[in-house]
mmCIF file of C-alpha atoms and ligand atoms in Angstrom:
data_model
loop_
_atom_site.group_PDB
_atom_site.id
_atom_site.type_symbol
_atom_site.label_atom_id
_atom_site.label_comp_id
_atom_site.label_asym_id
_atom_site.label_seq_id
_atom_site.Cartn_x
_atom_site.Cartn_y
_atom_site.Cartn_z
ATOM 1 C CA UNK A 1 85.034 58.229 8.746
ATOM 2 C CA UNK A 2 88.248 56.250 9.122
ATOM 3 C CA UNK A 3 87.518 52.642 9.931
ATOM 4 C CA UNK A 4 89.689 50.620 12.334
ATOM 5 C CA UNK A 5 90.975 47.209 11.259
ATOM 6 C CA UNK A 6 92.711 45.052 13.859
ATOM 7 C CA UNK A 7 95.234 42.610 12.467
ATOM 8 C CA UNK A 8 95.784 39.385 14.317
ATOM 9 C CA UNK A 9 98.417 37.333 12.418
ATOM 10 C CA UNK A 10 98.547 34.509 14.876
ATOM 11 C CA UNK A 11 100.781 31.452 14.517
ATOM 12 C CA UNK A 12 102.440 29.236 11.952
ATOM 13 C CA UNK A 13 101.765 30.458 8.345
ATOM 14 C CA UNK A 14 99.542 33.173 9.845
ATOM 15 C CA UNK A 15 102.324 35.749 9.743
ATOM 16 C CA UNK A 16 103.253 34.983 6.158
ATOM 17 C CA UNK A 17 99.791 34.973 4.670
ATOM 18 C CA UNK A 18 98.727 38.121 6.592
ATOM 19 C CA UNK A 19 101.793 39.914 5.285
ATOM 20 C CA UNK A 20 100.471 39.397 1.718
ATOM 21 C CA UNK A 21 96.992 40.616 2.721
ATOM 22 C CA UNK A 22 98.599 43.717 4.234
ATOM 23 C CA UNK A 23 100.274 44.453 0.888
ATOM 24 C CA UNK A 24 96.763 44.416 -0.648
ATOM 25 C CA UNK A 25 95.307 46.689 2.033
ATOM 26 C CA UNK A 26 98.257 49.094 1.653
ATOM 27 C CA UNK A 27 97.610 49.239 -2.171
ATOM 28 C CA UNK A 28 93.917 50.021 -1.601
ATOM 29 C CA UNK A 29 94.900 52.786 0.756
ATOM 30 C CA UNK A 30 97.503 54.347 -1.518
ATOM 31 C CA UNK A 31 95.834 53.773 -4.910
ATOM 32 C CA UNK A 32 92.120 53.619 -4.194
ATOM 33 C CA UNK A 33 91.710 55.945 -1.207
ATOM 34 C CA UNK A 34 90.573 53.218 1.256
ATOM 35 C CA UNK A 35 90.248 55.124 4.524
ATOM 36 C CA UNK A 36 91.350 52.675 7.234
ATOM 37 C CA UNK A 37 93.648 52.658 10.202
ATOM 38 C CA UNK A 38 95.435 49.420 11.091
ATOM 39 C CA UNK A 39 96.287 48.166 14.649
ATOM 40 C CA UNK A 40 98.073 44.997 15.389
ATOM 41 C CA UNK A 41 97.641 42.446 18.227
ATOM 42 C CA UNK A 42 98.460 38.950 19.279
ATOM 43 C CA UNK A 43 96.247 35.926 19.521
ATOM 44 C CA UNK A 44 96.603 32.221 19.894
ATOM 45 C CA UNK A 45 100.029 30.715 20.648
ATOM 46 C CA UNK A 46 101.859 33.935 19.927
ATOM 47 C CA UNK A 47 99.681 35.689 22.558
ATOM 48 C CA UNK A 48 100.296 32.886 25.016
ATOM 49 C CA UNK A 49 104.021 33.293 24.497
ATOM 50 C CA UNK A 50 103.857 36.984 25.082
ATOM 51 C CA UNK A 51 101.171 37.266 27.756
ATOM 52 C CA UNK A 52 100.355 33.843 29.123
ATOM 53 C CA UNK A 53 96.922 33.858 27.529
ATOM 54 C CA UNK A 54 95.716 33.066 23.977
ATOM 55 C CA UNK A 55 93.221 36.023 24.069
ATOM 56 C CA UNK A 56 94.853 38.536 26.410
ATOM 57 C CA UNK A 57 93.150 41.659 27.767
ATOM 58 C CA UNK A 58 95.215 44.004 25.407
ATOM 59 C CA UNK A 59 93.840 42.036 22.398
ATOM 60 C CA UNK A 60 90.293 42.212 23.880
ATOM 61 C CA UNK A 61 90.521 45.958 24.143
ATOM 62 C CA UNK A 62 91.682 46.355 20.519
ATOM 63 C CA UNK A 63 89.056 43.902 19.298
ATOM 64 C CA UNK A 64 86.251 45.900 20.997
ATOM 65 C CA UNK A 65 87.433 49.109 19.355
ATOM 66 C CA UNK A 66 87.852 47.721 15.825
ATOM 67 C CA UNK A 67 85.296 47.857 13.090
ATOM 68 C CA UNK A 68 86.642 44.652 11.569
ATOM 69 C CA UNK A 69 89.318 42.122 12.421
ATOM 70 C CA UNK A 70 91.585 40.146 10.035
ATOM 71 C CA UNK A 71 92.950 36.957 11.537
ATOM 72 C CA UNK A 72 95.625 34.599 10.108
ATOM 73 C CA UNK A 73 95.518 31.331 11.929
ATOM 74 C CA UNK A 74 96.315 29.941 15.362
ATOM 75 C CA UNK A 75 97.875 26.747 16.655
ATOM 76 C CA UNK A 76 101.160 24.813 16.660
ATOM 77 C CA UNK A 77 102.565 21.486 17.789
ATOM 78 C CA UNK A 78 104.469 23.162 20.595
ATOM 79 C CA UNK A 79 101.186 24.148 22.332
ATOM 80 C CA UNK A 80 99.588 20.737 22.193
ATOM 81 C CA UNK A 81 100.399 19.797 25.817
ATOM 82 C CA UNK A 82 99.140 23.104 27.301
ATOM 83 C CA UNK A 83 96.080 22.975 29.584
ATOM 84 C CA UNK A 84 92.924 23.128 27.471
ATOM 85 C CA UNK A 85 91.872 26.651 28.588
ATOM 86 C CA UNK A 86 95.130 28.311 27.388
ATOM 87 C CA UNK A 87 95.542 26.476 24.122
ATOM 88 C CA UNK A 88 95.733 28.730 21.023
ATOM 89 C CA UNK A 89 92.330 27.570 19.689
ATOM 90 C CA UNK A 90 90.757 28.918 22.919
ATOM 91 C CA UNK A 91 91.842 32.336 21.699
ATOM 92 C CA UNK A 92 89.520 31.945 18.749
ATOM 93 C CA UNK A 93 86.563 30.698 20.787
ATOM 94 C CA UNK A 94 87.228 33.534 23.272
ATOM 95 C CA UNK A 95 87.154 36.334 20.623
ATOM 96 C CA UNK A 96 84.065 34.883 18.859
ATOM 97 C CA UNK A 97 82.111 34.724 22.197
ATOM 98 C CA UNK A 98 83.448 38.013 23.440
ATOM 99 C CA UNK A 99 82.256 39.937 20.318
ATOM 100 C CA UNK A 100 79.024 37.860 19.902
ATOM 101 C CA UNK A 101 79.979 36.728 16.440
ATOM 102 C CA UNK A 102 76.888 34.559 15.842
ATOM 103 C CA UNK A 103 76.739 34.587 12.038
ATOM 104 C CA UNK A 104 79.445 32.525 10.266
ATOM 105 C CA UNK A 105 79.750 33.072 6.567
ATOM 106 C CA UNK A 106 81.470 30.352 4.590
ATOM 107 C CA UNK A 107 81.568 30.820 0.850
ATOM 108 C CA UNK A 108 82.382 27.920 -1.403
ATOM 109 C CA UNK A 109 83.805 29.484 -4.568
ATOM 110 C CA UNK A 110 85.589 27.645 -7.318
ATOM 111 C CA UNK A 111 87.351 29.669 -9.921
ATOM 112 C CA UNK A 112 87.010 28.173 -13.372
ATOM 113 C CA UNK A 113 90.756 27.787 -13.575
ATOM 114 C CA UNK A 114 90.908 25.491 -10.559
ATOM 115 C CA UNK A 115 87.950 23.230 -11.498
ATOM 116 C CA UNK A 116 90.387 20.276 -11.928
ATOM 117 C CA UNK A 117 91.325 20.510 -8.205
ATOM 118 C CA UNK A 118 87.796 19.280 -7.222
ATOM 119 C CA UNK A 119 86.967 15.637 -6.764
ATOM 120 C CA UNK A 120 83.769 16.284 -8.658
ATOM 121 C CA UNK A 121 83.516 16.632 -12.462
ATOM 122 C CA UNK A 122 84.625 20.144 -13.602
ATOM 123 C CA UNK A 123 81.260 20.927 -15.289
ATOM 124 C CA UNK A 124 79.487 20.377 -11.925
ATOM 125 C CA UNK A 125 81.632 22.676 -9.983
ATOM 126 C CA UNK A 126 83.300 25.124 -12.360
ATOM 127 C CA UNK A 127 82.194 28.711 -11.434
ATOM 128 C CA UNK A 128 80.621 27.505 -8.224
ATOM 129 C CA UNK A 129 79.689 30.381 -5.824
ATOM 130 C CA UNK A 130 77.679 29.411 -2.721
ATOM 131 C CA UNK A 131 77.500 31.183 0.568
ATOM 132 C CA UNK A 132 76.640 29.171 3.671
ATOM 133 C CA UNK A 133 75.462 31.125 6.655
ATOM 134 C CA UNK A 134 75.835 29.025 9.831
ATOM 135 C CA UNK A 135 74.505 30.000 13.288
ATOM 136 C CA UNK A 136 77.687 29.913 15.389
ATOM 137 C CA UNK A 137 76.886 30.469 19.071
ATOM 138 C CA UNK A 138 73.691 28.381 19.765
ATOM 139 C CA UNK A 139 72.106 25.058 18.928
ATOM 140 C CA UNK A 140 73.269 21.629 20.147
ATOM 141 C CA UNK A 141 76.922 22.659 20.662
ATOM 142 C CA UNK A 142 75.808 24.951 23.539
ATOM 143 C CA UNK A 143 72.351 23.571 24.588
ATOM 144 C CA UNK A 144 71.762 22.532 28.183
ATOM 145 C CA UNK A 145 71.350 20.100 29.775
ATOM 146 C CA UNK A 146 74.302 18.056 28.383
ATOM 147 C CA UNK A 147 76.473 15.343 29.775
ATOM 148 C CA UNK A 148 76.928 11.657 30.400
ATOM 149 C CA UNK A 149 74.797 10.079 33.074
ATOM 150 C CA UNK A 150 74.344 6.644 34.511
ATOM 151 C CA UNK A 151 70.844 5.178 34.154
ATOM 152 C CA UNK A 152 69.135 3.051 36.898
ATOM 153 C CA UNK A 153 70.219 -0.101 35.219
ATOM 154 C CA UNK A 154 73.862 1.024 35.406
ATOM 155 C CA UNK A 155 74.098 1.771 31.694
ATOM 156 C CA UNK A 156 75.727 5.032 30.718
ATOM 157 C CA UNK A 157 73.717 7.517 28.518
ATOM 158 C CA UNK A 158 75.186 10.547 26.688
ATOM 159 C CA UNK A 159 72.886 13.505 26.013
ATOM 160 C CA UNK A 160 72.950 16.906 24.352
ATOM 161 C CA UNK A 161 70.102 19.371 23.760
ATOM 162 C CA UNK A 162 69.235 21.101 20.467
ATOM 163 C CA UNK A 163 67.620 24.411 21.396
ATOM 164 C CA UNK A 164 66.896 27.665 19.546
ATOM 165 C CA UNK A 165 65.028 30.621 20.790
ATOM 166 C CA UNK A 166 63.015 32.774 18.378
ATOM 167 C CA UNK A 167 65.358 35.723 18.868
ATOM 168 C CA UNK A 168 68.398 33.525 17.919
ATOM 169 C CA UNK A 169 66.734 32.336 14.722
ATOM 170 C CA UNK A 170 65.499 35.770 13.869
ATOM 171 C CA UNK A 171 68.971 37.391 14.049
ATOM 172 C CA UNK A 172 70.656 34.652 11.898
ATOM 173 C CA UNK A 173 67.713 34.840 9.447
ATOM 174 C CA UNK A 174 68.172 38.582 9.138
ATOM 175 C CA UNK A 175 71.869 38.199 8.603
ATOM 176 C CA UNK A 176 71.302 35.656 5.854
ATOM 177 C CA UNK A 177 68.533 37.607 4.114
ATOM 178 C CA UNK A 178 70.838 40.677 4.150
ATOM 179 C CA UNK A 179 73.594 38.714 2.449
ATOM 180 C CA UNK A 180 71.159 37.256 -0.089
ATOM 181 C CA UNK A 181 70.123 40.856 -0.923
ATOM 182 C CA UNK A 182 73.804 41.479 -1.816
ATOM 183 C CA UNK A 183 74.010 38.475 -4.011
ATOM 184 C CA UNK A 184 71.526 36.643 -6.330
ATOM 185 C CA UNK A 185 68.596 37.084 -3.791
ATOM 186 C CA UNK A 186 67.915 33.383 -3.369
ATOM 187 C CA UNK A 187 67.997 31.845 0.171
ATOM 188 C CA UNK A 188 67.549 28.212 1.095
ATOM 189 C CA UNK A 189 66.932 27.505 4.794
ATOM 190 C CA UNK A 190 68.162 24.067 5.826
ATOM 191 C CA UNK A 191 66.555 22.141 8.660
ATOM 192 C CA UNK A 192 64.884 18.959 9.665
ATOM 193 C CA UNK A 193 61.325 20.099 10.422
ATOM 194 C CA UNK A 194 59.917 16.658 9.613
ATOM 195 C CA UNK A 195 61.503 15.279 12.674
ATOM 196 C CA UNK A 196 62.716 18.018 15.104
ATOM 197 C CA UNK A 197 60.287 20.465 16.689
ATOM 198 C CA UNK A 198 63.043 23.006 17.057
ATOM 199 C CA UNK A 199 63.474 22.968 13.329
ATOM 200 C CA UNK A 200 59.698 23.495 12.899
ATOM 201 C CA UNK A 201 60.118 26.692 14.858
ATOM 202 C CA UNK A 202 63.167 27.505 12.779
ATOM 203 C CA UNK A 203 61.199 27.056 9.583
ATOM 204 C CA UNK A 204 58.357 29.260 10.816
ATOM 205 C CA UNK A 205 60.553 32.047 12.057
ATOM 206 C CA UNK A 206 62.649 32.174 8.863
ATOM 207 C CA UNK A 207 59.293 32.400 6.920
ATOM 208 C CA UNK A 208 58.216 35.282 9.146
ATOM 209 C CA UNK A 209 61.470 37.200 8.887
ATOM 210 C CA UNK A 210 61.312 36.549 5.048
ATOM 211 C CA UNK A 211 58.298 38.807 4.802
ATOM 212 C CA UNK A 212 60.589 41.737 5.425
ATOM 213 C CA UNK A 213 62.671 40.790 2.369
ATOM 214 C CA UNK A 214 60.075 40.327 -0.371
ATOM 215 C CA UNK A 215 62.814 40.394 -3.065
ATOM 216 C CA UNK A 216 64.465 37.324 -1.771
ATOM 217 C CA UNK A 217 63.173 34.041 -2.949
ATOM 218 C CA UNK A 218 63.052 31.760 0.092
ATOM 219 C CA UNK A 219 63.050 28.000 -0.107
ATOM 220 C CA UNK A 220 63.390 25.261 2.572
ATOM 221 C CA UNK A 221 65.295 21.926 2.388
ATOM 222 C CA UNK A 222 65.812 19.054 4.833
ATOM 223 C CA UNK A 223 69.464 18.697 5.807
ATOM 224 C CA UNK A 224 69.787 15.203 4.330
ATOM 225 C CA UNK A 225 68.564 16.326 0.942
ATOM 226 C CA UNK A 226 70.782 19.436 1.240
ATOM 227 C CA UNK A 227 73.792 17.264 1.691
ATOM 228 C CA UNK A 228 72.833 15.209 -1.400
ATOM 229 C CA UNK A 229 72.074 18.314 -3.531
ATOM 230 C CA UNK A 230 75.387 19.922 -2.621
ATOM 231 C CA UNK A 231 77.299 17.020 -4.109
ATOM 232 C CA UNK A 232 74.840 16.358 -7.032
ATOM 233 C CA UNK A 233 74.018 19.868 -8.268
ATOM 234 C CA UNK A 234 75.831 22.470 -6.032
ATOM 235 C CA UNK A 235 75.308 25.380 -8.415
ATOM 236 C CA UNK A 236 71.580 25.439 -7.692
ATOM 237 C CA UNK A 237 72.303 27.274 -4.401
ATOM 238 C CA UNK A 238 72.993 30.889 -3.865
ATOM 239 C CA UNK A 239 72.796 31.402 -0.020
ATOM 240 C CA UNK A 240 72.033 28.620 2.484
ATOM 241 C CA UNK A 241 71.193 29.298 6.197
ATOM 242 C CA UNK A 242 71.296 26.718 8.803
ATOM 243 C CA UNK A 243 71.989 25.912 12.493
ATOM 244 C CA UNK A 244 75.274 25.306 14.146
ATOM 245 C CA UNK A 245 75.734 21.636 13.731
ATOM 246 C CA UNK A 246 74.211 21.239 10.291
ATOM 247 C CA UNK A 247 76.264 24.238 9.159
ATOM 248 C CA UNK A 248 79.417 22.829 10.547
ATOM 249 C CA UNK A 249 79.005 19.682 8.468
ATOM 250 C CA UNK A 250 77.588 21.209 5.221
ATOM 251 C CA UNK A 251 80.151 24.025 5.144
ATOM 252 C CA UNK A 252 83.035 21.594 5.253
ATOM 253 C CA UNK A 253 81.467 19.494 2.619
ATOM 254 C CA UNK A 254 80.927 22.554 0.441
ATOM 255 C CA UNK A 255 84.494 23.714 1.010
ATOM 256 C CA UNK A 256 85.840 20.374 -0.219
ATOM 257 C CA UNK A 257 83.860 20.726 -3.467
ATOM 258 C CA UNK A 258 86.483 23.301 -4.314
ATOM 259 C CA UNK A 259 89.329 20.984 -3.488
ATOM 260 C CA UNK A 260 91.713 23.646 -2.241
ATOM 261 C CA UNK A 261 91.832 24.681 1.441
ATOM 262 C CA UNK A 262 94.212 27.585 0.745
ATOM 263 C CA UNK A 263 91.603 29.357 -1.393
ATOM 264 C CA UNK A 264 88.609 29.764 1.056
ATOM 265 C CA UNK A 265 87.898 32.766 3.226
ATOM 266 C CA UNK A 266 85.312 33.063 5.964
ATOM 267 C CA UNK A 267 83.566 35.709 8.121
ATOM 268 C CA UNK A 268 81.955 35.727 11.573
ATOM 269 C CA UNK A 269 79.616 38.706 12.064
ATOM 270 C CA UNK A 270 77.769 40.302 15.036
ATOM 271 C CA UNK A 271 74.370 41.824 14.699
ATOM 272 C CA UNK A 272 75.735 45.174 13.567
ATOM 273 C CA UNK A 273 77.890 43.759 10.843
ATOM 274 C CA UNK A 274 81.088 44.039 12.702
ATOM 275 C CA UNK A 275 83.178 40.967 11.727
ATOM 276 C CA UNK A 276 86.174 38.812 12.012
ATOM 277 C CA UNK A 277 87.651 37.629 8.772
ATOM 278 C CA UNK A 278 89.937 34.629 8.333
ATOM 279 C CA UNK A 279 90.898 31.832 5.938
ATOM 280 C CA UNK A 280 89.140 28.531 6.817
ATOM 281 C CA UNK A 281 92.445 26.643 7.130
ATOM 282 C CA UNK A 282 94.678 26.369 10.224
ATOM 283 C CA UNK A 283 98.201 27.458 10.904
ATOM 284 C CA UNK A 284 99.749 24.708 8.743
ATOM 285 C CA UNK A 285 102.809 24.199 10.948
ATOM 286 C CA UNK A 286 104.141 21.654 8.451
ATOM 287 C CA UNK A 287 104.813 24.392 5.885
ATOM 288 C CA UNK A 288 105.270 27.447 8.140
ATOM 289 C CA UNK A 289 108.326 29.686 7.463
ATOM 290 C CA UNK A 290 108.917 28.214 3.981
ATOM 291 C CA UNK A 291 107.275 30.998 1.907
ATOM 292 C CA UNK A 292 105.146 28.331 0.163
ATOM 293 C CA UNK A 293 101.701 28.802 1.770
ATOM 294 C CA UNK A 294 98.728 30.030 -0.276
ATOM 295 C CA UNK A 295 97.798 33.518 0.814
ATOM 296 C CA UNK A 296 94.732 33.813 -1.444
ATOM 297 C CA UNK A 297 92.157 32.797 1.204
ATOM 298 C CA UNK A 298 93.533 35.498 3.434
ATOM 299 C CA UNK A 299 93.465 38.068 0.616
ATOM 300 C CA UNK A 300 89.855 37.157 -0.218
ATOM 301 C CA UNK A 301 89.091 37.387 3.443
ATOM 302 C CA UNK A 302 89.981 41.121 3.002
ATOM 303 C CA UNK A 303 87.493 41.207 0.145
ATOM 304 C CA UNK A 304 84.789 39.850 2.388
ATOM 305 C CA UNK A 305 85.677 42.393 5.046
ATOM 306 C CA UNK A 306 85.271 45.221 2.561
ATOM 307 C CA UNK A 307 81.929 43.848 1.405
ATOM 308 C CA UNK A 308 80.237 42.911 4.684
ATOM 309 C CA UNK A 309 81.808 45.255 7.326
ATOM 310 C CA UNK A 310 83.221 48.245 5.540
ATOM 311 C CA UNK A 311 80.579 48.850 2.912
ATOM 312 C CA UNK A 312 83.113 48.917 0.095
ATOM 313 C CA UNK A 313 81.659 46.348 -2.429
ATOM 314 C CA UNK A 314 83.545 48.031 -5.400
ATOM 315 C CA UNK A 315 86.919 47.556 -3.722
ATOM 316 C CA UNK A 316 85.900 43.977 -2.739
ATOM 317 C CA UNK A 317 85.206 43.277 -6.360
ATOM 318 C CA UNK A 318 88.616 44.726 -7.389
ATOM 319 C CA UNK A 319 90.385 42.206 -5.012
ATOM 320 C CA UNK A 320 88.248 39.322 -6.446
ATOM 321 C CA UNK A 321 89.045 40.316 -9.998
ATOM 322 C CA UNK A 322 92.766 40.670 -9.153
ATOM 323 C CA UNK A 323 92.808 37.202 -7.680
ATOM 324 C CA UNK A 324 90.920 35.837 -10.722
ATOM 325 C CA UNK A 325 93.448 37.511 -13.071
ATOM 326 C CA UNK A 326 96.405 36.046 -11.169
ATOM 327 C CA UNK A 327 94.938 32.569 -11.558
ATOM 328 C CA UNK A 328 94.197 33.225 -15.237
ATOM 329 C CA UNK A 329 97.941 34.149 -15.665
ATOM 330 C CA UNK A 330 98.655 30.658 -14.487
ATOM 331 C CA UNK A 331 100.331 31.484 -11.155
ATOM 332 C CA UNK A 332 99.906 28.732 -8.591
ATOM 333 C CA UNK A 333 101.269 28.120 -5.064
ATOM 334 C CA UNK A 334 102.196 24.526 -4.335
ATOM 335 C CA UNK A 335 98.791 23.560 -2.938
ATOM 336 C CA UNK A 336 96.928 24.323 -6.181
ATOM 337 C CA UNK A 337 99.761 23.487 -8.602
ATOM 338 C CA UNK A 338 99.171 20.404 -10.765
ATOM 339 C CA UNK A 339 102.402 18.948 -12.103
ATOM 340 C CA UNK A 340 102.483 18.997 -15.927
ATOM 341 C CA UNK A 341 99.435 21.270 -16.327
ATOM 342 C CA UNK A 342 99.911 23.604 -19.262
ATOM 343 C CA UNK A 343 100.544 27.362 -18.879
ATOM 344 C CA UNK A 344 100.942 27.291 -15.162
ATOM 345 C CA UNK A 345 103.876 28.396 -13.003
ATOM 346 C CA UNK A 346 104.710 27.358 -9.399
ATOM 347 C CA UNK A 347 105.249 30.515 -7.312
ATOM 348 C CA UNK A 348 105.973 31.343 -3.617
ATOM 349 C CA UNK A 349 103.634 33.047 -1.045
ATOM 350 C CA UNK A 350 105.155 36.470 -1.645
ATOM 351 C CA UNK A 351 105.282 36.128 -5.358
ATOM 352 C CA UNK A 352 101.562 35.389 -5.641
ATOM 353 C CA UNK A 353 100.904 38.307 -3.205
ATOM 354 C CA UNK A 354 102.934 40.592 -5.385
ATOM 355 C CA UNK A 355 101.100 39.407 -8.434
ATOM 356 C CA UNK A 356 97.697 40.313 -6.828
ATOM 357 C CA UNK A 357 99.075 43.730 -5.985
ATOM 358 C CA UNK A 358 100.369 44.246 -9.636
ATOM 359 C CA UNK A 359 97.001 43.215 -11.049
ATOM 360 C CA UNK A 360 95.186 45.674 -8.650
ATOM 361 C CA UNK A 361 97.430 48.488 -9.875
ATOM 362 C CA UNK A 362 97.113 47.473 -13.613
HETATM 363 P P1 NAD B 1 95.637 23.103 8.655
HETATM 364 O O1 NAD B 1 94.470 23.719 7.979
HETATM 365 O O2 NAD B 1 96.584 24.029 9.340
HETATM 366 O O3 NAD B 1 96.451 22.232 7.612
HETATM 367 C C1 NAD B 1 95.956 21.098 6.940
HETATM 368 C C2 NAD B 1 96.809 20.855 5.623
HETATM 369 O O4 NAD B 1 96.481 21.848 4.767
HETATM 370 C C3 NAD B 1 98.272 20.838 5.932
HETATM 371 O O5 NAD B 1 98.912 19.973 5.161
HETATM 372 C C4 NAD B 1 98.714 22.254 5.512
HETATM 373 O O6 NAD B 1 100.041 22.369 5.001
HETATM 374 C C5 NAD B 1 97.713 22.589 4.361
HETATM 375 N N1 NAD B 1 97.405 23.989 4.277
HETATM 376 C C6 NAD B 1 96.593 24.707 5.115
HETATM 377 N N2 NAD B 1 96.545 26.031 4.833
HETATM 378 C C7 NAD B 1 97.277 26.079 3.750
HETATM 379 C C8 NAD B 1 97.643 27.168 2.820
HETATM 380 N N3 NAD B 1 97.217 28.471 3.064
HETATM 381 N N4 NAD B 1 98.464 26.913 1.828
HETATM 382 C C9 NAD B 1 98.917 25.760 1.584
HETATM 383 N N5 NAD B 1 98.615 24.630 2.264
HETATM 384 C C10 NAD B 1 97.812 24.808 3.361
HETATM 385 O O7 NAD B 1 95.001 22.033 9.673
HETATM 386 P P2 NAD B 1 95.728 21.135 10.749
HETATM 387 O O8 NAD B 1 97.060 20.650 10.219
HETATM 388 O O9 NAD B 1 94.769 20.138 11.203
HETATM 389 O O10 NAD B 1 96.064 22.090 12.014
HETATM 390 C C11 NAD B 1 97.240 22.770 12.243
HETATM 391 C C12 NAD B 1 97.073 23.685 13.446
HETATM 392 O O11 NAD B 1 96.092 24.731 13.058
HETATM 393 C C13 NAD B 1 96.460 23.014 14.705
HETATM 394 O O12 NAD B 1 97.109 23.536 15.830
HETATM 395 C C14 NAD B 1 94.983 23.386 14.589
HETATM 396 O O13 NAD B 1 94.381 23.305 15.964
HETATM 397 C C15 NAD B 1 95.002 24.789 14.085
HETATM 398 N N6 NAD B 1 93.758 25.218 13.398
HETATM 399 C C16 NAD B 1 93.490 26.514 13.477
HETATM 400 C C17 NAD B 1 92.412 26.982 12.726
HETATM 401 C C18 NAD B 1 92.192 28.510 12.794
HETATM 402 O O14 NAD B 1 93.030 29.226 13.172
HETATM 403 N N7 NAD B 1 91.005 28.930 12.404
HETATM 404 C C19 NAD B 1 91.602 26.178 11.989
HETATM 405 C C20 NAD B 1 91.937 24.791 11.964
HETATM 406 C C21 NAD B 1 93.045 24.288 12.621
#
């Protein structure tokens, strides 16, 4: 059956990088019989300009209908003074909440060719391929009660609440085990059960869900150790699953192991596998409109979409191989270009997109 993909290019470099991803999708349609129908909508600042809201009803309706969504990026300096509830970033929070996208997938992948871009030694990170699964709609960022109160002695006290219900832990655990099944079948659950009761429950529920996935080797790690291990020996991990705040911190640290923000895709999934796919970076207003942004994170977001929402792992692999091949050819956008490095060529956004398409067709 034809699957529906909603394209939300957004702001800044969003339009340029999504244009390259669209070339890739078109090639998959024409040359590899990918059966998808594309619709286009506005989000973020572009939607505010058109409709006065960063996640307008027209986009909501399209998002509800779609099987998967590809998003560029949102934001721009010109929106910085808008009231908080209509800022471009609110569009992102709005769509995530509206579609109940509770499972955030953040891969940290480092192609061998780019190992020099990392701040760690190449032998520690070359060939790195980790998936961090972060719970996105619960935990301390949403827990009640929260606030700042004044104590009897007049001193102020800030407070937040770290809460997880069994059902919330169960659904993120299922999501992570399913992803582990598609990879190397190793899952590390990251918590802090030695200090936090909520993480004791987390540990027990993940163990319980794990019984349904006997092929997956489950381990547990405290978050402080996980942070150390990510920097010391990151290749020991396959899939990591954790709560909202720990995942926020660990996934950024893992992303930086790779040293190149323009290379990393992400996904946010609901309980049925419907997802929104986007590069981890923002709208990069400093380089927008110059045809120099790196579109590879957006192109590999399409690969994730094929793998996790459209059940097309073979086509996903074709995209990953094409990106690998382009890097092997030495083609580099400015963000991953190292002056003086042998056998590399500085290319534009559209040139590297064309090269991925050529490699797909080869
Ligand atoms: P950013 O990620 O947009 O840019 C950080 C730096 O990385 C900039 O120097 C930029 O030029 C560079 N960069 C980012 N993506 C790149 C790419 N594909 N190729 C080459 N270089 C790239 O973060 P920022 O500057 O802090 O934020 C800019 C705007 O984006 C803000 O309005 C912010 O709120 C928004 N933002 C949106 C998202 C999102 O849409 N998911 C995420 C983060 C920030």
